Protein backbone atom coordinates (compact mmCIF):
# COMPACT_ATOMS: atom_id res chain seq x y z
CA MET A 1 99.22 62.86 105.18
CA LEU A 2 101.64 61.02 102.92
CA LYS A 3 101.27 63.81 100.36
CA ARG A 4 102.11 66.39 103.02
CA LEU A 5 105.30 64.53 103.93
CA MET A 6 106.45 64.27 100.32
CA PRO A 7 109.47 66.46 99.46
CA ASP A 8 108.53 70.09 98.86
CA PRO A 9 109.16 71.03 95.19
CA PHE A 10 110.97 74.10 96.50
CA LEU A 11 113.34 71.93 98.53
CA LEU A 12 113.96 69.76 95.47
CA MET A 13 114.73 72.92 93.50
CA ILE A 14 117.22 74.01 96.17
CA ILE A 15 118.87 70.58 96.24
CA PHE A 16 119.16 70.67 92.44
CA ALA A 17 120.75 74.14 92.58
CA VAL A 18 123.28 72.99 95.19
CA SER A 19 124.07 69.86 93.17
CA MET A 20 124.58 71.86 89.97
CA ALA A 21 126.84 74.32 91.80
CA CYS A 22 128.96 71.45 93.11
CA LEU A 23 129.16 69.65 89.76
CA LEU A 24 129.09 72.60 87.34
CA PRO A 25 129.86 75.84 89.18
CA CYS A 26 129.70 79.05 87.18
CA SER A 27 133.13 79.99 85.88
CA HIS A 28 135.17 82.91 87.17
CA GLN A 29 134.42 84.80 83.94
CA PHE A 30 130.67 84.79 84.65
CA LEU A 31 130.83 85.04 88.44
CA PHE A 32 130.63 88.85 88.44
CA PHE A 33 127.54 88.71 86.20
CA PHE A 34 125.84 86.25 88.57
CA GLU A 35 126.71 88.44 91.57
CA ILE A 36 125.09 91.47 89.92
CA LEU A 37 122.06 89.39 88.91
CA THR A 38 121.75 88.08 92.47
CA SER A 39 121.76 91.62 93.85
CA ILE A 40 119.01 92.62 91.42
CA LEU A 41 116.92 89.57 92.36
CA VAL A 42 117.36 90.27 96.08
CA MET A 43 116.16 93.84 95.60
CA GLY A 44 113.21 92.65 93.52
CA MET A 45 112.18 90.09 96.12
CA PHE A 46 112.14 92.56 98.99
CA PHE A 47 110.31 95.11 96.85
CA LEU A 48 107.57 92.54 96.19
CA GLN A 49 107.43 91.55 99.86
CA GLY A 50 106.89 95.18 100.79
CA ALA A 51 104.24 95.67 98.10
CA ARG A 52 102.27 92.54 99.06
CA LEU A 53 102.17 93.11 102.83
CA ASP A 54 98.65 94.20 103.80
CA TRP A 55 98.69 95.70 107.28
CA GLU A 56 94.92 96.11 107.59
CA VAL A 57 94.29 92.36 107.49
CA LEU A 58 96.80 91.73 110.28
CA THR A 59 95.97 94.62 112.64
CA GLU A 60 93.76 92.71 115.07
CA ASN A 61 96.21 89.87 115.73
CA PHE A 62 99.10 92.30 116.15
CA LYS A 63 97.37 93.47 119.33
CA ASP A 64 98.08 90.14 121.06
CA TRP A 65 101.34 91.37 122.55
CA ARG A 66 102.06 88.18 124.51
CA LEU A 67 101.92 85.96 121.45
CA GLN A 68 103.72 88.35 119.12
CA GLY A 69 106.27 89.30 121.76
CA LEU A 70 107.10 85.68 122.55
CA VAL A 71 107.68 84.83 118.88
CA LEU A 72 109.90 87.90 118.44
CA ALA A 73 111.78 87.10 121.65
CA SER A 74 112.31 83.53 120.45
CA SER A 75 113.63 84.67 117.07
CA TYR A 76 115.82 87.58 118.14
CA ILE A 77 116.74 87.05 121.80
CA ILE A 78 116.55 83.38 122.77
CA PHE A 79 117.85 82.01 119.46
CA PRO A 80 120.98 84.23 119.22
CA LEU A 81 121.82 83.85 122.92
CA MET A 82 121.41 80.08 122.72
CA GLY A 83 123.59 79.95 119.61
CA GLU A 84 126.28 82.01 121.32
CA ALA A 85 126.08 79.84 124.45
CA LEU A 86 126.38 76.62 122.45
CA TYR A 87 129.26 78.13 120.46
CA LYS A 88 131.19 78.84 123.68
CA ILE A 89 130.34 75.48 125.23
CA PHE A 90 131.39 73.44 122.20
CA PHE A 91 134.59 75.43 121.68
CA THR A 92 135.41 74.99 125.36
CA ILE A 93 135.09 71.22 124.96
CA SER A 94 136.81 70.99 121.56
CA ALA A 95 139.35 73.21 119.82
CA ASN A 96 137.23 73.34 116.65
CA GLY A 97 133.82 73.18 118.33
CA PHE A 98 133.30 69.73 116.72
CA ALA A 99 131.84 71.32 113.56
CA GLY A 100 134.65 73.75 112.73
CA LYS A 101 134.53 77.54 112.71
CA SER A 102 133.20 77.93 109.16
CA LEU A 103 130.03 75.96 109.86
CA TRP A 104 129.64 77.49 113.31
CA PHE A 105 129.58 80.96 111.77
CA GLY A 106 126.73 79.73 109.57
CA ILE A 107 124.92 78.34 112.63
CA LEU A 108 125.25 81.68 114.43
CA PHE A 109 123.96 83.47 111.32
CA LEU A 110 120.98 81.10 111.25
CA CYS A 111 120.18 82.02 114.85
CA CYS A 112 119.88 85.70 113.85
CA LEU A 113 117.33 85.16 111.07
CA PRO A 114 113.56 85.82 111.12
CA SER A 115 110.89 83.13 111.19
CA THR A 116 109.70 81.54 107.97
CA VAL A 117 106.25 82.54 106.74
CA GLN A 118 104.90 79.92 104.33
CA SER A 119 105.71 76.72 106.23
CA SER A 120 104.78 78.27 109.61
CA ILE A 121 101.32 79.12 108.31
CA ALA A 122 100.83 75.82 106.46
CA LEU A 123 101.89 73.67 109.41
CA THR A 124 99.87 75.73 111.89
CA SER A 125 96.81 75.15 109.72
CA MET A 126 97.64 71.46 109.42
CA ALA A 127 97.79 71.22 113.24
CA ARG A 128 94.48 73.12 113.71
CA GLY A 129 96.26 76.08 115.24
CA ASN A 130 95.59 79.83 115.13
CA VAL A 131 96.43 80.55 111.50
CA ALA A 132 95.71 84.29 111.75
CA ALA A 133 98.13 84.57 114.67
CA ALA A 134 100.76 82.61 112.72
CA ILE A 135 100.39 84.97 109.74
CA CYS A 136 100.88 87.98 111.99
CA ALA A 137 103.76 86.50 113.98
CA ALA A 138 105.71 85.27 110.96
CA SER A 139 105.09 88.46 108.97
CA LEU A 140 106.09 90.69 111.89
CA SER A 141 109.19 88.58 112.48
CA ASN A 142 110.26 89.07 108.86
CA LEU A 143 109.52 92.79 108.97
CA VAL A 144 111.53 93.27 112.17
CA GLY A 145 114.30 91.05 110.79
CA ILE A 146 115.02 93.48 107.97
CA VAL A 147 116.45 95.82 110.62
CA VAL A 148 117.34 93.52 113.52
CA THR A 149 119.08 90.64 111.70
CA PRO A 150 122.01 92.74 110.37
CA ILE A 151 122.47 94.21 113.86
CA LEU A 152 122.53 90.75 115.45
CA VAL A 153 124.93 89.54 112.76
CA GLY A 154 127.14 92.50 113.63
CA ILE A 155 127.08 91.50 117.29
CA PHE A 156 127.35 87.70 117.13
CA VAL A 157 128.92 86.81 113.75
CA LEU A 158 131.02 89.56 112.18
CA PRO A 159 133.32 90.03 115.21
CA LYS A 160 134.28 86.36 114.94
CA LEU A 161 134.87 86.64 111.19
CA GLY A 162 136.81 89.86 111.81
CA LEU A 163 138.91 88.32 114.53
CA SER A 164 139.90 85.50 112.20
CA ALA A 165 141.08 88.11 109.73
CA GLY A 166 142.82 90.23 112.35
CA ALA A 167 140.14 92.90 112.72
CA HIS A 168 139.02 93.58 116.31
CA ASP A 169 136.62 96.48 115.81
CA LEU A 170 132.96 95.44 115.85
CA PHE A 171 131.96 98.53 113.93
CA GLY A 172 134.84 98.37 111.51
CA ASP A 173 134.87 98.35 107.72
CA GLN A 174 133.31 94.90 107.36
CA PHE A 175 130.30 95.76 109.51
CA THR A 176 129.88 99.16 107.86
CA HIS A 177 130.00 97.61 104.39
CA ALA A 178 127.42 95.00 105.41
CA ILE A 179 125.02 97.63 106.75
CA ILE A 180 125.39 99.80 103.63
CA ARG A 181 124.78 96.83 101.34
CA PHE A 182 121.84 95.73 103.46
CA SER A 183 120.33 99.23 103.26
CA TRP A 184 120.27 99.49 99.48
CA GLU A 185 119.60 95.82 98.70
CA LEU A 186 116.99 94.97 101.36
CA PHE A 187 115.63 97.91 103.34
CA LEU A 188 115.27 100.51 100.56
CA PRO A 189 113.47 98.12 98.15
CA PHE A 190 111.15 97.05 100.98
CA VAL A 191 110.22 100.66 101.78
CA CYS A 192 109.67 101.38 98.08
CA GLY A 193 107.49 98.28 97.91
CA GLN A 194 105.39 99.51 100.83
CA ILE A 195 104.79 102.78 98.99
CA ALA A 196 104.05 101.07 95.68
CA GLY A 197 101.78 98.57 97.41
CA ARG A 198 99.03 101.17 97.55
CA PHE A 199 98.84 101.01 93.76
CA ILE A 200 99.92 97.48 92.83
CA GLY A 201 99.32 95.50 96.04
CA ASP A 202 95.95 94.09 94.95
CA ILE A 203 97.36 93.03 91.58
CA LEU A 204 100.26 91.21 93.21
CA ARG A 205 98.02 89.44 95.70
CA ARG A 206 95.82 88.19 92.85
CA HIS A 207 98.82 86.52 91.19
CA LYS A 208 100.33 84.74 94.19
CA LYS A 209 101.23 81.54 92.34
CA LEU A 210 103.13 83.32 89.57
CA LEU A 211 104.98 85.51 92.05
CA SER A 212 105.75 82.51 94.26
CA PHE A 213 107.24 80.68 91.26
CA CYS A 214 109.39 83.71 90.36
CA GLU A 215 110.46 84.14 93.99
CA ARG A 216 111.45 80.50 94.38
CA GLY A 217 113.27 80.51 91.07
CA SER A 218 115.20 83.57 92.22
CA ILE A 219 116.11 81.86 95.49
CA ALA A 220 117.36 78.81 93.57
CA LEU A 221 119.56 81.03 91.39
CA MET A 222 120.92 82.76 94.51
CA VAL A 223 121.71 79.38 96.04
CA TYR A 224 123.48 78.32 92.83
CA THR A 225 125.55 81.52 92.80
CA ALA A 226 126.39 81.33 96.51
CA PHE A 227 127.47 77.70 96.33
CA SER A 228 129.36 78.26 93.07
CA MET A 229 131.44 80.88 94.88
CA ALA A 230 131.92 78.42 97.72
CA VAL A 231 133.04 75.65 95.35
CA LEU A 232 135.40 77.98 93.49
CA GLY A 233 136.78 78.96 96.89
CA ASN A 234 137.41 75.27 97.70
CA VAL A 235 134.99 75.33 100.64
CA TRP A 236 134.60 71.54 100.63
CA ARG A 237 138.30 71.23 101.39
CA VAL A 238 137.71 73.24 104.55
CA ILE A 239 134.63 71.23 105.60
CA ASN A 240 135.28 67.54 106.21
CA GLY A 241 132.81 64.74 106.81
CA TYR A 242 133.24 64.81 110.59
CA ASP A 243 132.49 68.55 110.76
CA PHE A 244 129.46 68.06 108.56
CA MET A 245 127.98 65.29 110.72
CA ALA A 246 128.66 67.33 113.86
CA MET A 247 126.81 70.27 112.28
CA VAL A 248 123.80 68.04 111.60
CA GLY A 249 123.74 66.96 115.25
CA ILE A 250 124.04 70.55 116.49
CA LEU A 251 121.21 71.72 114.24
CA ALA A 252 118.98 68.88 115.46
CA LEU A 253 119.80 69.83 119.05
CA ILE A 254 118.93 73.49 118.42
CA LEU A 255 115.61 72.58 116.79
CA VAL A 256 114.57 70.24 119.62
CA ILE A 257 115.51 72.85 122.25
CA MET A 258 113.54 75.61 120.52
CA LEU A 259 110.47 73.43 119.90
CA SER A 260 110.42 72.43 123.57
CA LEU A 261 111.20 75.88 124.93
CA THR A 262 108.62 77.77 122.87
CA LEU A 263 105.85 75.36 123.90
CA PHE A 264 106.93 75.58 127.55
CA LEU A 265 106.92 79.40 127.47
CA ALA A 266 103.53 79.45 125.74
CA GLU A 267 102.13 77.50 128.69
CA LYS A 268 103.86 79.53 131.40
CA MET A 269 102.96 82.92 129.92
CA LYS A 270 99.30 81.92 129.47
CA THR A 271 99.19 83.03 125.86
CA GLY A 272 95.80 81.45 125.25
CA ASP A 273 94.50 78.17 123.94
CA PHE A 274 95.92 75.23 122.04
CA GLY A 275 95.85 77.10 118.74
CA ASN A 276 97.95 79.99 120.03
CA ALA A 277 100.50 77.60 121.52
CA ILE A 278 100.92 75.89 118.15
CA ALA A 279 101.41 79.23 116.38
CA ILE A 280 104.05 80.25 118.94
CA GLN A 281 105.90 76.94 118.73
CA PHE A 282 105.94 76.72 114.95
CA CYS A 283 106.74 80.40 114.31
CA GLY A 284 109.22 80.74 117.17
CA SER A 285 111.31 77.68 116.27
CA LYS A 286 111.62 78.22 112.52
CA LYS A 287 114.13 80.15 110.43
CA ALA A 288 113.44 81.54 106.97
CA LEU A 289 115.31 80.18 103.97
CA THR A 290 113.67 82.71 101.65
CA SER A 291 114.93 85.59 103.79
CA GLY A 292 118.17 83.95 104.87
CA ILE A 293 119.63 83.34 101.41
CA PRO A 294 119.17 86.95 100.20
CA MET A 295 120.44 88.32 103.53
CA SER A 296 123.44 86.02 103.36
CA SER A 297 124.24 87.27 99.85
CA ALA A 298 123.83 90.89 100.93
CA LEU A 299 125.79 90.62 104.18
CA PHE A 300 128.56 88.13 103.35
CA GLY A 301 129.15 88.30 99.59
CA THR A 302 131.63 85.61 98.57
CA GLN A 303 131.21 83.80 101.92
CA ALA A 304 127.45 83.42 101.44
CA GLY A 305 127.73 79.79 100.34
CA VAL A 306 129.43 78.60 103.51
CA MET A 307 127.16 80.71 105.71
CA SER A 308 124.07 79.19 104.06
CA ILE A 309 124.94 75.51 104.55
CA PRO A 310 123.51 75.18 108.10
CA LEU A 311 120.38 77.11 107.07
CA LEU A 312 119.68 74.75 104.15
CA PHE A 313 119.76 71.71 106.42
CA TYR A 314 117.94 73.33 109.34
CA HIS A 315 115.15 74.33 106.96
CA GLN A 316 114.60 70.72 105.92
CA PHE A 317 114.78 69.45 109.52
CA GLN A 318 112.20 71.96 110.74
CA ILE A 319 109.69 71.11 108.01
CA PHE A 320 109.99 67.35 108.52
CA LEU A 321 109.82 67.38 112.33
CA CYS A 322 107.09 70.02 112.51
CA ALA A 323 105.01 68.06 109.99
CA LEU A 324 105.14 65.07 112.35
CA LEU A 325 104.22 67.30 115.30
CA ALA A 326 101.38 68.89 113.34
CA LYS A 327 99.88 65.47 112.62
CA ARG A 328 100.07 64.60 116.31
CA TYR A 329 98.63 67.93 117.46
CA ALA A 330 95.72 67.69 115.04
CA GLN A 331 94.62 64.49 116.81
CA ARG A 332 94.80 65.93 120.33
CA PRO A 333 92.14 68.10 121.99
CA ASN A 334 94.43 70.49 123.89
CA ILE A 335 98.16 70.10 124.46
CA LEU A 336 98.18 72.65 127.27
CA GLU A 337 95.76 70.72 129.40
CA GLU A 338 98.07 67.75 129.78
């Protein structure tokens, strides 16, 4: 168990990328090059995701509409509405919402993201849950997110960014630009990957470790670029220590609410046994760093660094807390019988 709670090498890589960006950000002369490289890496990642996705293996579990529907509802209905509600509540209490607008925009963006795949599956397995259901739920969440996340961002995030800049039209230039960039950086490569998967899918699935290393390295470079732009834009002058600590508290609150709510709904909707409940809780409460960083780069450009800060911390919180829950669940016969 101690080994499972040790820091994930991927998280260490992300922390290193953030640290390097803060200490040695890329200069303005090379920033354009890194932006182009980031776009290419984003397109490559979504192409590979499309090529590796094997629908035949997942068909049976997709038929469990209660389980799949509850995870999708958690990711794309409950999460965004809860984020919006908390945003209004906190800004009603305090003029800056305790965490400041910049970090709140990142929190709202986080609430629009799909579930994470790798940690959801690993922790579900660790807790003796329904791994096949977790694979289906997390994969379907990511597939749906390619289309739904930009729409939710357009509804819950971009109007607030636009209002701060004096733009009041939800479907104005900023939203249109984001959708166009999303289409050619995320959706088109994914569709091309689906087509190419018929020819190269088996090869890619046989080299999972190499592809995982390349994918994680790409994510680290995207994080470095995003935070370099944030540092060059003096983002840390905008975010003070009080705002940062408030953000940490808000993220912890969101995670606890979603972990409790997804388990409660799994019981009330009679989605099945203990294993299904675990899959719903772990998939429905998580947000994907590997999807969030590329989407942030595609949708927000130079603001991607600020928008990614809450996601980076939420990702670490969810892995740590869910690892503790998984250990507890693995020792219990049936959490829904209690």
